[in-house]
Amino acid sequence: MIFTEADMGAIYLTLRLATTVTLLLLLIGTPIAWWLARTKSWWKGPVGAIVALPLVLPPTVLGFYLLLAMGPNGVIGQFTQSLGLGTLPFTFWGLVIGSIFYSMPFVVQPIQNAIEAIGERPLEAAATLRAGPWDTFFTVVLPLAKPGFITAAILGFAHTVGEFGVVLMIGGNIPGETRVVSVQIYDHVEALEYAQAHALAAGMVVFSFIVLLGLYGFQRKQASLGMKYGG
Amino acid sequence: MKSKLMHLLQASCLLLLTFVSNLAAAEVIHVAAASNFTAPMKQIVKEFEQISGHKVRLAFGASGKFFAQIQHGAPFQVLLSADQAKPLALEQAGYTVPKSRFTYAIGTLALWSVKPNFKVEDASVLSQGAYNKLALANPKLAPYGLAAVEVLEKLSLKEATRSKWVQGENIAQTYQFTGTGNADLGFVSLSQIIVNGQIKQGSAWIIPDHFHRPIRQDAVLLKRGENSEAAQALLRFIKSEQAKKIIMAYGYHPPALERKAEIKS
């Protein structure tokens, strides 16, 4: 086996982190995407911009502010301490929170695009048939926007797997807790263990390629069916 | 009309000439320096630039990263490493000017806290264990991290504290973890927390030398600096009394003093 035990631990941790973050982001991102797609409020611009910020901000900026905010004197830190949870940096759940911010646009935007593409008519039709909002969501929006949700889940997962800067800033490199694959690769490179770095790095390249290949294949299939969402 | 044009031509030639000759004298060099040496290096370079007229572009970071970058064509003329291993390895791989390697500083480690309820004076704060996290630089990558682990081994506290370790990828990040209060305690470089001979914030235990092997930091002239007058001048300046004063003010031992200390003990 080319991977050491520490490498395997990092791979397992990364998959656990990405899965947790993707599930939470689908739960949190869907109402945000729904609101962004449907609202005519003045707040649409600012909220949309905040959601998209991680696309343009360097991860070190996000990581640095998260470290301050989640620290003992920060807003989030004060809050978690008052709940008796301690502070979040250097913990798995700290990484989860950081990754939720970091991967948010990759989940919200495809869902938002998909909901916008549905348009008003199916929703109005549902309303005339006396469907409640929840009913409409599950029987009309979810099936029609399904490709957007799938795109969102894949991108959110893959982007969290590829996260580095934020993890480095708030992680503290603890095995089994915050030492994810990208940090493990970085450690190998820094320690001049290039062979081990290659094994993991090549694995990342192959993984990312397959994910994106699958995604584009999926989108092309949707497009040939006459619908194209997300991206 | 004609003479006016001649004057203008003459003047611009003169201007060009002075510009070119200035260029030849004043070089711009690129220097890679270990992050623990950030504060003294900035001051050293400031004084060096004033004296020499050369310009120094500084890059601070982890020595391991610089090592990889230099092997792949990074435009540095000088490396100030946090250890001896990387300059030596570069020398053996032929990336340096032979015989240019020397120890420019010997690092001092400090156990530090910014929390007002922590009075760090000695090792007792470690053995009592009443802290949330202990930050240290990754011992695999950073000499200050390795020294921190040696201190813990010497105190027989390595295994007892391990579950509380958080590791920075270099000493700058370790400082960040501790300085933001996210870790109650951290092993940092004394140079990071000292201003005019005083600990600038919180409290610290300056670790006595016998707790760990000396953190010798070596500098080396890289192949790209072989023909650079400025790079060689900078290395000479780092060895000068003027630079040594700066280095000592930030809590480092210069190599000569360290030898004296060894004789004494």
mmCIF file of C-alpha atoms in Angstrom, chain A:
data_model
loop_
_atom_site.group_PDB
_atom_site.id
_atom_site.type_symbol
_atom_site.label_atom_id
_atom_site.label_comp_id
_atom_site.label_asym_id
_atom_site.label_seq_id
_atom_site.Cartn_x
_atom_site.Cartn_y
_atom_site.Cartn_z
ATOM 1 C CA MET A 1 0.000 0.000 0.000
ATOM 2 C CA ILE A 2 1.385 3.382 -0.958
ATOM 3 C CA PHE A 3 -0.576 5.249 1.705
ATOM 4 C CA THR A 4 0.615 5.356 5.310
ATOM 5 C CA GLU A 5 -1.748 4.976 8.219
ATOM 6 C CA ALA A 6 -1.660 8.748 8.707
ATOM 7 C CA ASP A 7 -2.572 9.241 5.045
ATOM 8 C CA MET A 8 -5.534 6.888 5.380
ATOM 9 C CA GLY A 9 -6.659 8.754 8.503
ATOM 10 C CA ALA A 10 -6.506 12.021 6.582
ATOM 11 C CA ILE A 11 -8.491 10.555 3.672
ATOM 12 C CA TYR A 12 -11.174 9.209 5.992
ATOM 13 C CA LEU A 13 -11.386 12.528 7.846
ATOM 14 C CA THR A 14 -11.659 14.469 4.591
ATOM 15 C CA LEU A 15 -14.533 12.299 3.360
ATOM 16 C CA ARG A 16 -16.291 12.629 6.723
ATOM 17 C CA LEU A 17 -15.868 16.413 6.649
ATOM 18 C CA ALA A 18 -17.052 16.743 3.046
ATOM 19 C CA THR A 19 -20.087 14.546 3.651
ATOM 20 C CA THR A 20 -21.104 16.432 6.804
ATOM 21 C CA VAL A 21 -20.637 19.814 5.129
ATOM 22 C CA THR A 22 -22.549 18.805 1.987
ATOM 23 C CA LEU A 23 -25.543 17.552 3.948
ATOM 24 C CA LEU A 24 -25.632 20.653 6.154
ATOM 25 C CA LEU A 25 -25.183 22.951 3.175
ATOM 26 C CA LEU A 26 -28.109 21.366 1.334
ATOM 27 C CA LEU A 27 -30.221 22.028 4.432
ATOM 28 C CA ILE A 28 -28.986 25.588 4.956
ATOM 29 C CA GLY A 29 -28.398 26.508 1.329
ATOM 30 C CA THR A 30 -31.786 25.492 -0.030
ATOM 31 C CA PRO A 31 -33.862 28.115 1.857
ATOM 32 C CA ILE A 32 -31.253 30.762 1.015
ATOM 33 C CA ALA A 33 -31.299 29.749 -2.660
ATOM 34 C CA TRP A 34 -35.100 29.685 -2.617
ATOM 35 C CA TRP A 35 -35.271 33.139 -1.129
ATOM 36 C CA LEU A 36 -32.650 34.524 -3.543
ATOM 37 C CA ALA A 37 -34.483 33.009 -6.502
ATOM 38 C CA ARG A 38 -37.919 34.305 -5.523
ATOM 39 C CA THR A 39 -37.425 37.566 -3.667
ATOM 40 C CA LYS A 40 -37.904 41.009 -5.094
ATOM 41 C CA SER A 41 -36.483 42.588 -1.972
ATOM 42 C CA TRP A 42 -33.705 45.146 -2.072
ATOM 43 C CA TRP A 43 -31.690 42.727 0.074
ATOM 44 C CA LYS A 44 -31.268 40.256 -2.778
ATOM 45 C CA GLY A 45 -28.135 42.040 -4.006
ATOM 46 C CA PRO A 46 -26.287 42.278 -0.688
ATOM 47 C CA VAL A 47 -27.220 38.740 0.433
ATOM 48 C CA GLY A 48 -26.248 37.301 -2.950
ATOM 49 C CA ALA A 49 -22.940 39.141 -2.767
ATOM 50 C CA ILE A 50 -22.201 37.820 0.742
ATOM 51 C CA VAL A 51 -22.956 34.268 -0.355
ATOM 52 C CA ALA A 52 -20.615 34.686 -3.333
ATOM 53 C CA LEU A 53 -17.782 36.313 -1.352
ATOM 54 C CA PRO A 54 -15.787 33.084 -0.827
ATOM 55 C CA LEU A 55 -15.526 32.771 -4.626
ATOM 56 C CA VAL A 56 -13.282 35.814 -4.754
ATOM 57 C CA LEU A 57 -11.763 36.093 -1.270
ATOM 58 C CA PRO A 58 -8.485 34.305 -0.649
ATOM 59 C CA PRO A 59 -9.113 31.435 1.797
ATOM 60 C CA THR A 60 -6.531 32.967 4.122
ATOM 61 C CA VAL A 61 -8.774 36.019 4.569
ATOM 62 C CA LEU A 62 -11.726 33.850 5.430
ATOM 63 C CA GLY A 63 -9.574 31.634 7.657
ATOM 64 C CA PHE A 64 -8.045 34.582 9.465
ATOM 65 C CA TYR A 65 -11.411 36.173 10.250
ATOM 66 C CA LEU A 66 -12.846 32.828 11.276
ATOM 67 C CA LEU A 67 -9.903 32.329 13.637
ATOM 68 C CA LEU A 68 -10.611 35.731 15.194
ATOM 69 C CA ALA A 69 -14.398 35.351 15.217
ATOM 70 C CA MET A 70 -14.361 31.841 16.658
ATOM 71 C CA GLY A 71 -11.634 32.709 19.172
ATOM 72 C CA PRO A 72 -12.329 33.417 22.850
ATOM 73 C CA ASN A 73 -12.870 37.141 22.186
ATOM 74 C CA GLY A 74 -14.718 36.766 18.904
ATOM 75 C CA VAL A 75 -18.458 36.953 18.273
ATOM 76 C CA ILE A 76 -18.865 33.269 17.468
ATOM 77 C CA GLY A 77 -16.424 32.303 20.228
ATOM 78 C CA GLN A 78 -18.355 34.268 22.866
ATOM 79 C CA PHE A 79 -21.544 32.585 21.701
ATOM 80 C CA THR A 80 -20.166 29.022 21.756
ATOM 81 C CA GLN A 81 -18.571 29.647 25.150
ATOM 82 C CA SER A 82 -21.859 30.893 26.568
ATOM 83 C CA LEU A 83 -23.401 27.609 25.409
ATOM 84 C CA GLY A 84 -20.655 25.773 27.293
ATOM 85 C CA LEU A 85 -19.175 24.386 24.062
ATOM 86 C CA GLY A 86 -15.779 26.061 24.386
ATOM 87 C CA THR A 87 -14.220 27.538 21.276
ATOM 88 C CA LEU A 88 -14.329 26.043 17.789
ATOM 89 C CA PRO A 89 -10.850 26.415 16.271
ATOM 90 C CA PHE A 90 -8.818 23.202 16.220
ATOM 91 C CA THR A 91 -11.957 21.039 16.274
ATOM 92 C CA PHE A 92 -13.762 19.012 13.619
ATOM 93 C CA TRP A 93 -16.887 21.141 14.045
ATOM 94 C CA GLY A 94 -14.834 24.275 13.663
ATOM 95 C CA LEU A 95 -13.764 22.965 10.266
ATOM 96 C CA VAL A 96 -17.381 22.145 9.456
ATOM 97 C CA ILE A 97 -18.452 25.736 10.183
ATOM 98 C CA GLY A 98 -15.518 27.142 8.216
ATOM 99 C CA SER A 99 -16.249 24.865 5.257
ATOM 100 C CA ILE A 100 -19.921 25.808 5.265
ATOM 101 C CA PHE A 101 -18.962 29.439 4.676
ATOM 102 C CA TYR A 102 -16.276 28.464 2.206
ATOM 103 C CA SER A 103 -18.376 26.128 0.037
ATOM 104 C CA MET A 104 -21.682 28.011 0.363
ATOM 105 C CA PRO A 105 -21.715 29.613 -3.122
ATOM 106 C CA PHE A 106 -21.026 26.270 -4.783
ATOM 107 C CA VAL A 107 -24.220 24.896 -3.282
ATOM 108 C CA VAL A 108 -26.489 27.946 -3.249
ATOM 109 C CA GLN A 109 -25.884 29.161 -6.796
ATOM 110 C CA PRO A 110 -26.782 25.960 -8.720
ATOM 111 C CA ILE A 111 -29.944 25.536 -6.631
ATOM 112 C CA GLN A 112 -30.836 29.197 -7.087
ATOM 113 C CA ASN A 113 -30.351 28.945 -10.864
ATOM 114 C CA ALA A 114 -32.460 25.810 -11.002
ATOM 115 C CA ILE A 115 -35.311 27.381 -9.024
ATOM 116 C CA GLU A 116 -35.182 30.534 -11.145
ATOM 117 C CA ALA A 117 -35.379 28.375 -14.273
ATOM 118 C CA ILE A 118 -38.656 26.828 -13.076
ATOM 119 C CA GLY A 119 -40.340 30.206 -13.317
ATOM 120 C CA GLU A 120 -43.677 31.305 -11.910
ATOM 121 C CA ARG A 121 -46.103 29.176 -13.866
ATOM 122 C CA PRO A 122 -45.647 25.760 -12.248
ATOM 123 C CA LEU A 123 -45.830 27.439 -8.815
ATOM 124 C CA GLU A 124 -48.984 29.344 -9.730
ATOM 125 C CA ALA A 125 -50.484 26.156 -11.086
ATOM 126 C CA ALA A 126 -49.668 24.413 -7.830
ATOM 127 C CA ALA A 127 -51.239 27.289 -5.879
ATOM 128 C CA THR A 128 -54.475 27.117 -7.888
ATOM 129 C CA LEU A 129 -54.607 23.428 -7.033
ATOM 130 C CA ARG A 130 -54.426 24.537 -3.375
ATOM 131 C CA ALA A 131 -50.994 23.109 -2.693
ATOM 132 C CA GLY A 132 -49.401 24.584 0.428
ATOM 133 C CA PRO A 133 -45.844 25.956 0.295
ATOM 134 C CA TRP A 134 -44.280 22.750 1.676
ATOM 135 C CA ASP A 135 -46.350 20.613 -0.632
ATOM 136 C CA THR A 136 -45.333 22.806 -3.582
ATOM 137 C CA PHE A 137 -41.707 22.547 -2.615
ATOM 138 C CA PHE A 138 -41.629 18.764 -2.361
ATOM 139 C CA THR A 139 -43.938 17.883 -5.265
ATOM 140 C CA VAL A 140 -43.095 20.651 -7.748
ATOM 141 C CA VAL A 141 -39.838 22.482 -6.975
ATOM 142 C CA LEU A 142 -37.724 19.562 -5.811
ATOM 143 C CA PRO A 143 -38.423 17.283 -8.804
ATOM 144 C CA LEU A 144 -38.042 20.115 -11.335
ATOM 145 C CA ALA A 145 -34.881 21.497 -9.735
ATOM 146 C CA LYS A 146 -33.353 18.090 -9.057
ATOM 147 C CA PRO A 147 -30.429 18.544 -11.486
ATOM 148 C CA GLY A 148 -29.541 21.777 -9.700
ATOM 149 C CA PHE A 149 -29.540 20.006 -6.338
ATOM 150 C CA ILE A 150 -27.344 17.216 -7.676
ATOM 151 C CA THR A 151 -24.904 19.711 -9.179
ATOM 152 C CA ALA A 152 -24.896 21.611 -5.880
ATOM 153 C CA ALA A 153 -24.168 18.483 -3.845
ATOM 154 C CA ILE A 154 -21.320 17.379 -6.119
ATOM 155 C CA LEU A 155 -19.702 20.818 -6.228
ATOM 156 C CA GLY A 156 -20.115 21.362 -2.476
ATOM 157 C CA PHE A 157 -18.552 17.977 -1.718
ATOM 158 C CA ALA A 158 -15.676 18.358 -4.165
ATOM 159 C CA HIS A 159 -14.921 21.917 -3.113
ATOM 160 C CA THR A 160 -14.766 20.902 0.564
ATOM 161 C CA VAL A 161 -12.408 18.034 -0.298
ATOM 162 C CA GLY A 162 -10.179 20.560 -2.034
ATOM 163 C CA GLU A 163 -10.206 23.047 0.821
ATOM 164 C CA PHE A 164 -6.833 24.060 2.202
ATOM 165 C CA GLY A 165 -6.302 27.657 3.238
ATOM 166 C CA VAL A 166 -9.183 27.848 5.697
ATOM 167 C CA VAL A 167 -8.297 24.500 7.269
ATOM 168 C CA LEU A 168 -4.686 25.541 7.645
ATOM 169 C CA MET A 169 -5.710 28.741 9.412
ATOM 170 C CA ILE A 170 -8.181 27.254 11.902
ATOM 171 C CA GLY A 171 -7.230 23.566 11.990
ATOM 172 C CA GLY A 172 -4.067 23.182 14.032
ATOM 173 C CA ASN A 173 -3.122 19.982 12.184
ATOM 174 C CA ILE A 174 -4.545 17.493 14.696
ATOM 175 C CA PRO A 175 -4.569 13.875 13.440
ATOM 176 C CA GLY A 176 -8.093 12.481 13.122
ATOM 177 C CA GLU A 177 -9.629 15.845 13.970
ATOM 178 C CA THR A 178 -8.398 18.537 11.583
ATOM 179 C CA ARG A 179 -5.577 17.033 9.509
ATOM 180 C CA VAL A 180 -7.300 16.632 6.139
ATOM 181 C CA VAL A 181 -5.733 15.363 2.920
ATOM 182 C CA SER A 182 -4.711 18.756 1.561
ATOM 183 C CA VAL A 183 -2.880 19.562 4.815
ATOM 184 C CA GLN A 184 -1.295 16.113 4.835
ATOM 185 C CA ILE A 185 0.004 16.712 1.284
ATOM 186 C CA TYR A 186 1.347 20.075 2.348
ATOM 187 C CA ASP A 187 3.127 18.441 5.306
ATOM 188 C CA HIS A 188 4.683 15.812 3.060
ATOM 189 C CA VAL A 189 5.915 18.474 0.652
ATOM 190 C CA GLU A 190 7.297 20.636 3.443
ATOM 191 C CA ALA A 191 9.032 17.653 5.017
ATOM 192 C CA LEU A 192 10.541 16.836 1.603
ATOM 193 C CA GLU A 193 8.674 13.496 1.521
ATOM 194 C CA TYR A 194 7.940 13.952 -2.156
ATOM 195 C CA ALA A 195 7.066 10.300 -2.894
ATOM 196 C CA GLN A 196 4.276 10.285 -0.313
ATOM 197 C CA ALA A 197 3.158 13.729 -1.430
ATOM 198 C CA HIS A 198 2.917 12.453 -4.997
ATOM 199 C CA ALA A 199 0.770 9.484 -4.021
ATOM 200 C CA LEU A 200 -1.808 11.649 -2.242
ATOM 201 C CA ALA A 201 -1.600 14.526 -4.707
ATOM 202 C CA ALA A 202 -2.095 12.232 -7.693
ATOM 203 C CA GLY A 203 -5.051 10.701 -5.872
ATOM 204 C CA MET A 204 -6.551 14.191 -5.507
ATOM 205 C CA VAL A 205 -6.078 14.957 -9.190
ATOM 206 C CA VAL A 206 -7.721 11.690 -10.238
ATOM 207 C CA PHE A 207 -10.573 12.180 -7.769
ATOM 208 C CA SER A 208 -11.247 15.753 -8.888
ATOM 209 C CA PHE A 209 -11.074 14.831 -12.548
ATOM 210 C CA ILE A 210 -13.536 11.966 -12.153
ATOM 211 C CA VAL A 211 -15.937 14.143 -10.160
ATOM 212 C CA LEU A 212 -15.888 16.927 -12.746
ATOM 213 C CA LEU A 213 -16.111 14.458 -15.634
ATOM 214 C CA GLY A 214 -19.143 12.895 -13.996
ATOM 215 C CA LEU A 215 -20.662 16.315 -13.381
ATOM 216 C CA TYR A 216 -20.237 17.531 -16.945
ATOM 217 C CA GLY A 217 -21.487 14.220 -18.302
ATOM 218 C CA PHE A 218 -24.547 14.593 -16.093
ATOM 219 C CA GLN A 219 -25.121 18.195 -17.173
ATOM 220 C CA ARG A 220 -24.832 17.280 -20.847
ATOM 221 C CA LYS A 221 -27.418 14.595 -20.384
ATOM 222 C CA GLN A 222 -29.729 17.114 -18.726
ATOM 223 C CA ALA A 223 -29.080 19.617 -21.511
ATOM 224 C CA SER A 224 -29.968 17.051 -24.160
ATOM 225 C CA LEU A 225 -33.203 16.536 -22.254
ATOM 226 C CA GLY A 226 -33.861 20.205 -22.750
ATOM 227 C CA MET A 227 -32.937 21.443 -19.308
ATOM 228 C CA LYS A 228 -29.701 22.969 -18.142
ATOM 229 C CA TYR A 229 -29.278 24.125 -14.611
ATOM 230 C CA GLY A 230 -26.438 25.025 -12.370
ATOM 231 C CA GLY A 231 -22.818 25.571 -13.147
#
